Coordinates of C-alpha atoms and ligand atoms in Angstrom, one line a residue:
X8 CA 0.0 0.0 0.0
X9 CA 1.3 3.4 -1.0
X10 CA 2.9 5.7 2.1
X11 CA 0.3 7.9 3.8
X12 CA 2.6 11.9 3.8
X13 CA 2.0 14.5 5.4
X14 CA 3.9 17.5 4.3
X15 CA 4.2 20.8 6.0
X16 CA 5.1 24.3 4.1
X17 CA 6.2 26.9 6.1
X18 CA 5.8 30.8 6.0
X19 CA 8.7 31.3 3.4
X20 CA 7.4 28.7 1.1
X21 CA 4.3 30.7 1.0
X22 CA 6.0 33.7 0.6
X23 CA 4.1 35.0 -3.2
X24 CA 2.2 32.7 -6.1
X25 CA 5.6 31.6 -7.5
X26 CA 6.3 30.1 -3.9
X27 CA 3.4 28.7 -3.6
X28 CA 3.6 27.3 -7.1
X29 CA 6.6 25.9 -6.6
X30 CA 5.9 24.5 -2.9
X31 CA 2.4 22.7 -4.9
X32 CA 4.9 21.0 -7.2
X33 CA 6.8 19.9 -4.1
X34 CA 3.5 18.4 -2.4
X35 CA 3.0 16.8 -5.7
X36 CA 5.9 15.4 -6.5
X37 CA 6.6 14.0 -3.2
X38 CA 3.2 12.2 -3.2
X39 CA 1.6 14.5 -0.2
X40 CA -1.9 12.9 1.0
X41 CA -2.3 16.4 2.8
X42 CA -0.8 19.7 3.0
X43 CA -0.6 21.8 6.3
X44 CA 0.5 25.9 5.4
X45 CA 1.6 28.3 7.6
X46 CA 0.3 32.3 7.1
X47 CA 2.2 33.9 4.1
X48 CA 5.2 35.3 4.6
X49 CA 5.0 37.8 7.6
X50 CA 1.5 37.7 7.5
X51 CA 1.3 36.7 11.0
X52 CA 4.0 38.9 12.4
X53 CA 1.4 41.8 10.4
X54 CA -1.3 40.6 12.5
X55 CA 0.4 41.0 15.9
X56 CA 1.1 44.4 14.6
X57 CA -2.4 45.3 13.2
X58 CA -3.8 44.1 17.2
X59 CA -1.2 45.9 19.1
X60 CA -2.2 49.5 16.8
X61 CA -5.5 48.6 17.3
X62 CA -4.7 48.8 21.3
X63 CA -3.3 51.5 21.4
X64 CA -3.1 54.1 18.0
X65 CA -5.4 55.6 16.0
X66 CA -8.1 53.8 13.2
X67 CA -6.0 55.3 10.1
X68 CA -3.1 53.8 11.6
X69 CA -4.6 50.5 11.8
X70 CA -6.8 50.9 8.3
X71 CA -3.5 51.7 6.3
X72 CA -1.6 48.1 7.5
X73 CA -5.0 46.1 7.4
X74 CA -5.0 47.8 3.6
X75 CA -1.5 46.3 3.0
X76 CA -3.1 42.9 4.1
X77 CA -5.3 43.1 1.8
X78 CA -3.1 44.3 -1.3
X79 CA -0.8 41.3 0.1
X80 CA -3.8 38.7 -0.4
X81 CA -5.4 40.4 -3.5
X82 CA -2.1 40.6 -5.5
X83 CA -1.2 36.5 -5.0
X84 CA -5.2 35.9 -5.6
X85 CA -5.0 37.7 -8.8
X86 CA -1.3 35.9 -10.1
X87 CA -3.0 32.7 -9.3
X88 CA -6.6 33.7 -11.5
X89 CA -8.8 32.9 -8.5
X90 CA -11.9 34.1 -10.2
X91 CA -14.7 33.8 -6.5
X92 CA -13.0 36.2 -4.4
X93 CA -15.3 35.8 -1.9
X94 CA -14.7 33.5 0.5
X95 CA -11.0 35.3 0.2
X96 CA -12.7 38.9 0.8
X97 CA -14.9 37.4 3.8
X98 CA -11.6 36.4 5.4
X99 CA -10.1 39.8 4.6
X100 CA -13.1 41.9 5.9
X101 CA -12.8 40.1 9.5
X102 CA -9.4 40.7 9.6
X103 CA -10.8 44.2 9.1
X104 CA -13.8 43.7 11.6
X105 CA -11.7 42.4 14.8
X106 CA -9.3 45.0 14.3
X107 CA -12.0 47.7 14.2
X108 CA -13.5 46.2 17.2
X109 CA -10.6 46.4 19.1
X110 CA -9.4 49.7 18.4
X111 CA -13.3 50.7 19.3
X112 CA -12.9 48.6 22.6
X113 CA -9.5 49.4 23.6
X114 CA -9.1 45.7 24.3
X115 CA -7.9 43.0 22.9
X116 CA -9.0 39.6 25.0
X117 CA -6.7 36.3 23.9
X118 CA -9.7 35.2 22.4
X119 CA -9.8 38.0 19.9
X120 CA -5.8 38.1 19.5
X121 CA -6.0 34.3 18.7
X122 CA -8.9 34.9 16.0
X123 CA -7.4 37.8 14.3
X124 CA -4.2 35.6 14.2
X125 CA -5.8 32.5 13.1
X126 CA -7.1 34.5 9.7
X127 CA -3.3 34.3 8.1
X128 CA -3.6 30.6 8.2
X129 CA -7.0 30.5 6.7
X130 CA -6.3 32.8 3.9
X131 CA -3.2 31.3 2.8
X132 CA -4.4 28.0 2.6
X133 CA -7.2 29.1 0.2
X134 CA -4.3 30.6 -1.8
X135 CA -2.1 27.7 -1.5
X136 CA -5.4 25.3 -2.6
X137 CA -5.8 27.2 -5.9
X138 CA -2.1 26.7 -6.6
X139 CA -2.0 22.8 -6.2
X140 CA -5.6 23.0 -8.3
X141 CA -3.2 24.6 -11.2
X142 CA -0.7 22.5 -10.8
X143 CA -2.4 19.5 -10.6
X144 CA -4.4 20.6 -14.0
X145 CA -7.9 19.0 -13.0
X146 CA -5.7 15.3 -12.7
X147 CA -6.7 15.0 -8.4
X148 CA -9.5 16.9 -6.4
X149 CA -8.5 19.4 -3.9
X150 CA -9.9 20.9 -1.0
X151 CA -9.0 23.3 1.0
X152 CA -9.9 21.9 4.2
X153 CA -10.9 23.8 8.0
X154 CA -8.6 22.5 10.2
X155 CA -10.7 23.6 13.6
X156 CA -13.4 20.5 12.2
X157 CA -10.4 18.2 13.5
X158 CA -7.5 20.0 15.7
X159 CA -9.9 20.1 19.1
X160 CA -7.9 22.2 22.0
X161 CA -8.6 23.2 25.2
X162 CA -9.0 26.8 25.8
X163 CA -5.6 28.4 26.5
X164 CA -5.7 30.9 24.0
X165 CA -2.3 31.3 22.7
X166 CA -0.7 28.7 23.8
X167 CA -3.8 26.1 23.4
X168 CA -3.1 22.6 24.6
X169 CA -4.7 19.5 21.8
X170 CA -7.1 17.3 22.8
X171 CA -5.0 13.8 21.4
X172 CA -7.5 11.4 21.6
X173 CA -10.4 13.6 20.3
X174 CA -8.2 14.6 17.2
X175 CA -7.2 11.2 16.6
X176 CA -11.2 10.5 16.5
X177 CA -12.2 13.5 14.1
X178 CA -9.2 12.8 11.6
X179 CA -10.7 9.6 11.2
X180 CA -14.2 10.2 10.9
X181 CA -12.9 13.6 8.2
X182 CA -10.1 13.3 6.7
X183 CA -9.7 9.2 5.9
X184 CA -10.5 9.9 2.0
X185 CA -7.0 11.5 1.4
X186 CA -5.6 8.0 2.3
X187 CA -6.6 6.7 -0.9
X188 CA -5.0 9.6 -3.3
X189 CA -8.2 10.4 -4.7
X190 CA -8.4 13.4 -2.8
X191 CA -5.3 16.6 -1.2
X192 CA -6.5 18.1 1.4
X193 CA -4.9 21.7 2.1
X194 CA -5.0 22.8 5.7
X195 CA -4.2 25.1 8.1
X196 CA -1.0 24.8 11.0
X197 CA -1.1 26.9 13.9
X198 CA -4.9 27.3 14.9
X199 CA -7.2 24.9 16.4
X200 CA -10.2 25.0 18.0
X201 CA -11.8 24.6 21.4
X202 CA -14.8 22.6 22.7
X203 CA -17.0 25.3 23.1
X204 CA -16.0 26.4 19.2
X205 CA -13.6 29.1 19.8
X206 CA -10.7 29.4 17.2
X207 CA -7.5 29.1 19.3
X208 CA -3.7 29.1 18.2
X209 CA -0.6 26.8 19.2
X210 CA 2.1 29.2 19.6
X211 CA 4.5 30.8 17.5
X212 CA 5.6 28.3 15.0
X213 CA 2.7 25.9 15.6
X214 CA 2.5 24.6 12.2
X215 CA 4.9 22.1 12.5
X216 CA 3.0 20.8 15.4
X217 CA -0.2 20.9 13.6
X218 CA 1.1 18.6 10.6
X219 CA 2.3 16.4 13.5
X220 CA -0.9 16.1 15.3
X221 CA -3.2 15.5 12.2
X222 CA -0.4 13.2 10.8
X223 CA -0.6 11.5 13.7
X224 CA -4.6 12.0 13.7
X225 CA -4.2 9.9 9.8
X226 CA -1.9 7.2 10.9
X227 CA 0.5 9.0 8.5
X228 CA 3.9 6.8 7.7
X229 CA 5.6 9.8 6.5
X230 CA 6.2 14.1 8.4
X231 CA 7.6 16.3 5.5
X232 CA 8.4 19.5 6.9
X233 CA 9.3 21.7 3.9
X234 CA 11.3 25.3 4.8
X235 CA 13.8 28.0 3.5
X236 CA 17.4 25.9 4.4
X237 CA 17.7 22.0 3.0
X238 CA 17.5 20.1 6.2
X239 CA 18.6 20.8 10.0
X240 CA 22.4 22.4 9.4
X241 CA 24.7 21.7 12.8
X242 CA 23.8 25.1 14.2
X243 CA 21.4 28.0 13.0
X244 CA 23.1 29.1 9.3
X245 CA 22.0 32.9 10.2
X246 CA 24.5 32.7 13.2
X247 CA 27.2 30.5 11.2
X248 CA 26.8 30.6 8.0
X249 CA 29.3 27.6 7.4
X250 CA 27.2 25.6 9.6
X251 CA 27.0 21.9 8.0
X252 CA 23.4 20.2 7.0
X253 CA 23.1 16.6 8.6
X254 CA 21.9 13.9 6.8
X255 CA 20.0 12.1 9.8
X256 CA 20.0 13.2 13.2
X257 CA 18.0 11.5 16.0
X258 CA 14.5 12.3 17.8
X259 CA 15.9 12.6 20.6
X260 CA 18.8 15.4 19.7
X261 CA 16.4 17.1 17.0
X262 CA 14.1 17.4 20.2
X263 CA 16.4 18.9 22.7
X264 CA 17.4 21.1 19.3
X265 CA 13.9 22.1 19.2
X266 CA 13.3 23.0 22.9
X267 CA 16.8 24.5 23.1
X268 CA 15.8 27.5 20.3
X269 CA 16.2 25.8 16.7
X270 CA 13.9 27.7 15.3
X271 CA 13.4 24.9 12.4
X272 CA 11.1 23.0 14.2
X273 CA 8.7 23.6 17.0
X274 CA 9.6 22.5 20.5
X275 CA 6.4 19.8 20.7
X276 CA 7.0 18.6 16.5
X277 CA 8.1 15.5 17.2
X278 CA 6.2 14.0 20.3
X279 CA 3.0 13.2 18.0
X280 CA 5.6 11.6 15.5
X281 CA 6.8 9.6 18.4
X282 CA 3.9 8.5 19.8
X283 CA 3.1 6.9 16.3
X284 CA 6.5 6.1 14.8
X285 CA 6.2 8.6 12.2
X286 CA 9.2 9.0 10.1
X287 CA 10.2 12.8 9.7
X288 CA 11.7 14.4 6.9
X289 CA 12.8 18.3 6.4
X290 CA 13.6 19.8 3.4
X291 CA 13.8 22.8 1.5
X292 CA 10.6 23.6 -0.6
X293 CA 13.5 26.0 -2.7
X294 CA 16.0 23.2 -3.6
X295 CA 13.4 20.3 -2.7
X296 CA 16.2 18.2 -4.8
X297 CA 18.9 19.1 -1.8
X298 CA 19.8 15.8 0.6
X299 CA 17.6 17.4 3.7
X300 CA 17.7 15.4 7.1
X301 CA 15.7 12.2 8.1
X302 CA 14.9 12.4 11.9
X303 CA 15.1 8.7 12.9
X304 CA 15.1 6.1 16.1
X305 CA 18.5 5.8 15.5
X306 CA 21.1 7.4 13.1
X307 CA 24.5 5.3 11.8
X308 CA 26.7 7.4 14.5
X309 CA 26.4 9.1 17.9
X310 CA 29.1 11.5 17.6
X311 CA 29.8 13.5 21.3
X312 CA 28.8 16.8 19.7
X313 CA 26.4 17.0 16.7
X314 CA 24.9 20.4 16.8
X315 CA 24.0 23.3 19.3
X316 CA 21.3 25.5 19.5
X317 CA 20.6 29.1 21.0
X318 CA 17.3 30.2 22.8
X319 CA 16.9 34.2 23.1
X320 CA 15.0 36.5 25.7
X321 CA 15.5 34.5 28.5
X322 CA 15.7 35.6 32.2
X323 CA 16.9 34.7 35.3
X324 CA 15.2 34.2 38.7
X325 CA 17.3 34.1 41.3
X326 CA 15.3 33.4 44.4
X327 CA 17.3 33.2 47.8
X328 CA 16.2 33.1 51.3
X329 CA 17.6 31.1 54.7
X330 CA 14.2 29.2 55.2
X331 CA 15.8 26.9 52.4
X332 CA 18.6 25.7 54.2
X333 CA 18.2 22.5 55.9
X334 CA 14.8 22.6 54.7
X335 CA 12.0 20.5 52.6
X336 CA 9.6 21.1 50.4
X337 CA 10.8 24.7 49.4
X338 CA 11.1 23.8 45.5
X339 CA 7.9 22.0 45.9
X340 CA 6.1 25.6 47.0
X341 CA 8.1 27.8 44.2
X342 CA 6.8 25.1 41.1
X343 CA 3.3 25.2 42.8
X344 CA 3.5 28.7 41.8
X345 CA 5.0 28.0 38.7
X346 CA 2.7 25.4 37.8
X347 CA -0.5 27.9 38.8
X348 CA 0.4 30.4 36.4
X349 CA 1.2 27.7 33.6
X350 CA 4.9 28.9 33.1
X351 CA 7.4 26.4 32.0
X352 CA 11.3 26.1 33.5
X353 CA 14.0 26.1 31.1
X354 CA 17.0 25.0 33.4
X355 CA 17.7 25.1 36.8
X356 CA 20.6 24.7 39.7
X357 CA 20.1 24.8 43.6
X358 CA 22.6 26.0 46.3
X359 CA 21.8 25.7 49.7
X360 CA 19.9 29.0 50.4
X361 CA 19.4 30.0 46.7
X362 CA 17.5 28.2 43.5
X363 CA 18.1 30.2 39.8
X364 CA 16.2 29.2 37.2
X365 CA 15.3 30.6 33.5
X366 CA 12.1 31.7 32.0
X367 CA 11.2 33.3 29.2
X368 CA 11.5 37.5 29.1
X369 CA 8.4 37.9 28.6
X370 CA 7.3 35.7 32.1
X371 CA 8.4 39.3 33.7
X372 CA 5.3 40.8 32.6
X373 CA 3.3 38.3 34.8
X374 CA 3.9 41.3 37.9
X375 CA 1.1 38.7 39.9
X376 CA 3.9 35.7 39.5
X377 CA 6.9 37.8 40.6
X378 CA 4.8 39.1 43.6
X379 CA 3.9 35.9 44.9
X380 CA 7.6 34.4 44.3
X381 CA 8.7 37.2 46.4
X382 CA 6.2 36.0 49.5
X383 CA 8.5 32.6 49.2
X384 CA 12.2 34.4 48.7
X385 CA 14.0 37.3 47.7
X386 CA 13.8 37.4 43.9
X387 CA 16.4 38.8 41.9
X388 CA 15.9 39.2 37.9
X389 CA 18.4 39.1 35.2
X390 CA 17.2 40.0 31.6
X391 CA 18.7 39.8 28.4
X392 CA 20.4 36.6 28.5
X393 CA 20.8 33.6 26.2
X394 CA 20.7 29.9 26.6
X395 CA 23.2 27.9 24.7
X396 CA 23.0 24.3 24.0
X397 CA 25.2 21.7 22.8
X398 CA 23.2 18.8 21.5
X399 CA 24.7 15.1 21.5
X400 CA 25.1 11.7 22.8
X401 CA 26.7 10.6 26.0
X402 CA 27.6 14.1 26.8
X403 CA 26.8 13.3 30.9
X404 CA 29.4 10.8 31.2
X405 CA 32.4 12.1 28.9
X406 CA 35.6 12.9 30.7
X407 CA 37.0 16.3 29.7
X408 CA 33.9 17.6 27.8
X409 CA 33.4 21.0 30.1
X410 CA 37.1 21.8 29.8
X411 CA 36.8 21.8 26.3
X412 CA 33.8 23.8 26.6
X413 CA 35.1 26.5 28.4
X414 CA 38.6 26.8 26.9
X415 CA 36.9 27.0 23.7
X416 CA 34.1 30.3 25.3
X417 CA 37.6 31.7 26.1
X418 CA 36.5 35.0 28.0
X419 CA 32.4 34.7 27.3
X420 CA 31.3 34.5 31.2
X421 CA 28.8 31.9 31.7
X422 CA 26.0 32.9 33.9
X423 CA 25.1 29.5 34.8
X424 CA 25.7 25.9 33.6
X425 CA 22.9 22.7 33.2
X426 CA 24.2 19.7 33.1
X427 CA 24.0 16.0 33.8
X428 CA 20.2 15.8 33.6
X429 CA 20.4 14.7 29.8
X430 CA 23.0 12.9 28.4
X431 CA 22.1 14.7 25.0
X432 CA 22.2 18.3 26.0
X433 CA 25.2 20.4 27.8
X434 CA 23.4 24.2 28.2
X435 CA 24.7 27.3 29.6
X436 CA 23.6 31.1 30.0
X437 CA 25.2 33.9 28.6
X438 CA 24.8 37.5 28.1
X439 CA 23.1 38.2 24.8
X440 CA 25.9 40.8 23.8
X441 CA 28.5 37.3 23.6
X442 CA 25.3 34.8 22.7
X443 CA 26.4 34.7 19.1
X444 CA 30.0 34.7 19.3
X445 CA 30.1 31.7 22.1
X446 CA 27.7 30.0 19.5
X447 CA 30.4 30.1 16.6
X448 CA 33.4 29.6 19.2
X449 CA 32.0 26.1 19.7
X450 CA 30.6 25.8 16.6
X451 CA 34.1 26.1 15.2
X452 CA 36.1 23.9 18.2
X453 CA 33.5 20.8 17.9
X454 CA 32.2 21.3 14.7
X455 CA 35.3 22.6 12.7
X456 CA 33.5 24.8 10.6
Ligands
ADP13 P1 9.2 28.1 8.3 O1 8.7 29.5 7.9 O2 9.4 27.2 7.1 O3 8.4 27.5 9.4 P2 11.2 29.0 10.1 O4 11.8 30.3 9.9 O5 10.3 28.8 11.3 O6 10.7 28.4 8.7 O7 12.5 28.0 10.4 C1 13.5 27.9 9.4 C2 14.7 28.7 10.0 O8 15.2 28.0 11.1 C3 15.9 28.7 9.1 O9 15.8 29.7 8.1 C4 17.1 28.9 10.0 O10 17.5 30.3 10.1 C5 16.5 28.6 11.4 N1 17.3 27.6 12.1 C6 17.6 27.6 13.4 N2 18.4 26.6 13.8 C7 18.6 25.8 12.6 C8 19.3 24.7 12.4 N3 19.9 24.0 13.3 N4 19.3 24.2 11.1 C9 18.6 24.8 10.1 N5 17.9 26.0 10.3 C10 17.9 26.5 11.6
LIG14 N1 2.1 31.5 11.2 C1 2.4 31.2 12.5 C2 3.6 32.0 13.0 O1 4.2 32.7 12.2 C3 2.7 29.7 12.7 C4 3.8 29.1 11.8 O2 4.2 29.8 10.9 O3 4.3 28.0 12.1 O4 4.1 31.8 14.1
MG15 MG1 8.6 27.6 11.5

């Protein structure tokens, strides 16, 4: 029986028509069962943009960017002939609506924020439909398919949480006729939906989860995640640009990748594709002919050092107090509060009266969090720091490794060090100023590039 693929296209392979021409030959050629898009290209960081004037500035502000939407949409509509612009204008005008509505209010609830946001992924996949229609010439049906009938989520707006089981149910009862090629569907990454019917999104990024979760939803054999570089390089190419492209890298390293910053892939990508024993693939949809990298059980070699990763705007919570010391349960209490306001830990390390541990910048916002930290401990905050990660195998039990590590950071001061929890990941904090150059220091010392 033919191979059941999933294939993913992300934000710069939707870029114009010409990209999303050429990323519909990609699907085709590579036998995709269904597509999952992200927005077009900065259509979401647009959207962000268009709620935040909405907040705060003045209607013509907000009209003239919602305008640019539209010219955006219009001008790829028009070099792909769509001839019934109206489920395409519908889209447009509630971009328009929420975005009036908001700058009425002078609010902008997650709810709205997530539906506003959720409209990129729903226009482009109409887009992206009508170029696989061309470019399949009338040979296959297509149909651009509502995720939120399948992707169920609780209702965390922003960072909603999928419902496994439930999606696993509506995949099968929606989506089995792709299975037997007679049918593409083109869907939507990123946005989901909860019980009570409100659109909700994944997080920045979330397509690649998306493509998991229904691929995992279909029993898919095959995750092709199709992007701007040809396959996960040994470090980000922006920060090295001599950075090498793997062949085959494991799930577990491409996860710890993931979680440590690679921005290639979203942190939660590859538990669905786990769970199932999905194989995954990712390639570039601009040189679809390029090796890319097969993420696999197991790879031909385990090298000490395969790649490293950096994860921006992170902070540092120092919280010290001398109830700690010779005492029980204290972590228990700070996680409690943690855990309450649904924040995740990066990394962490203990001393006897003092725990630090990383969050995202943004956490600092959350006054209510700091304020309650601070009825356990005195908190003190660093900003503006980086985590670095070295991703391998056996990298908790080799002799010598941290003196090679910090002879290589030569005078980059490390903040703080994690390590020994994961014999695939050595990480460290630095300040942002030095982020990039500790990255290509031991880039070039382990990598030799
Ligand atoms: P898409 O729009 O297709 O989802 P993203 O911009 O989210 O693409 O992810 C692709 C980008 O990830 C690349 O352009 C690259 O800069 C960045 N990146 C970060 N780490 C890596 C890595 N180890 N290998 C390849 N690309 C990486
Ligand atoms: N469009 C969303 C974003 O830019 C999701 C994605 O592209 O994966 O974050
Ligand atoms: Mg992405």
């Amino acid at each position: 029986m033919a191979k059941i693929i999933v294939s993913k296209f992300g934000g710069s392979s939707m870029a114009d028509a010409i990209a999303m021409k050429r990323s519909a030959g990609v699907a085709i050629e590579h036998s995709a069962n269904l597509v999952t898009v992200s927005a077009t290209y900065g259509t979401t960081n647009n959207l962000i943009k268009l709620s935040n004037l909405a907040l705060n500035s003045s209607w013509e502000e907000c009209e003239s960017l919602v305008d640019e939407i539209v010219e955006k949409h219009h001008s790829i509509a028009r070099e792909l002939e769509l001839q019934d612009l109206t489920e395409l204008d519908g889209l447009l005008s509630e971009v328009r609506t929420i975005s009036k509505g908001i700058n009425l209010l002078r609010d902008c609830s997650a709810k709205a924020f997530d539906a506003i946001q959720s409209l990129g992924e729903r226009m482009s996949s109409l887009l992206f439909a009508r170029a696989l229609e061309i470019v399949w010439d009338g040979k296959k049906e297509v149909e651009n398919f509502d995720v939120r009938k399948v992707l169920r989520t609780d209702d965390q707006f922003g960072k909603a949480q999928p419902q496994i089981k439930e999606i696993r149910r509506l995949c099968d009862k929606e989506l089995s006729r792709c299975k037997s090629g007679e049918i593409v569907y083109v869907t939507q990454g990123f946005i989901g939906q909860s019980e009570e019917g409100h659109t909700t999104t994944l997080g920045r990024g979330g397509s690649d989860y998306s493509a998991a979760l229904i691929a995992e939803g279909l029993g898919a054999d095959i995750l092709q995640i199709w992007t701007d570089v040809a396959g996960i390089a040994t470090t980000d190419p922006r920060i090295v640009p001599t950075a090498k492209l793997m062949s085959e890298i494991t799930f577990s390293e491409a996860a710890e990748l993931a979680t440590f910053g690679a921005k290639i892939l979203h942190p939660t990508t590859l538990t669905p594709a786990l769970r199932e024993g999905i194989s995954v693939y990712v390639g570039s949809s601009y040189e679809p002919l390029a090796k890319g990298t097969w993420i696999r059980g197991e790879c031909s070699d385990a090298p000490l050092i395969r790649a490293m990763a950096l994860k921006k705007d992170q902070s540092l919570l120092t919280l010290s107090t001398p109830k700690m010391l010779h005492s029980h349960g204290f972590l228990y209490e700070i996680f409690k509060i943690f855990n309450q306001h649904k924040i995740s830990v990066d990394s962490i390390t203990t001393s006897e009266i003092s725990v630090s541990l990383t969050v995202e910048d943004s956490t600092l916002l959350n006054k209510k969090l700091i304020t309650e930290l601070e009825t356990l401990a005195t908190v003190n905050i660093e900003e503006n720091l980086c985590l670095v990660s070295l991703i391998g195998n056996n990298i908790n039990h080799t002799a010598g490794l941290a003196g090679q590590i910090f002879n290589a950071l030569g005078d980059i001061n490390v903040r703080m060090i994690c390590l020994g929890a994961s014999k695939h990941n050595f990480c460290f904090l630095v300040n942002e100023a030095r982020a990039h150059d500790a990255v290509k220091e031991l880039h070039h010392h382990f990598i030799g590039a």
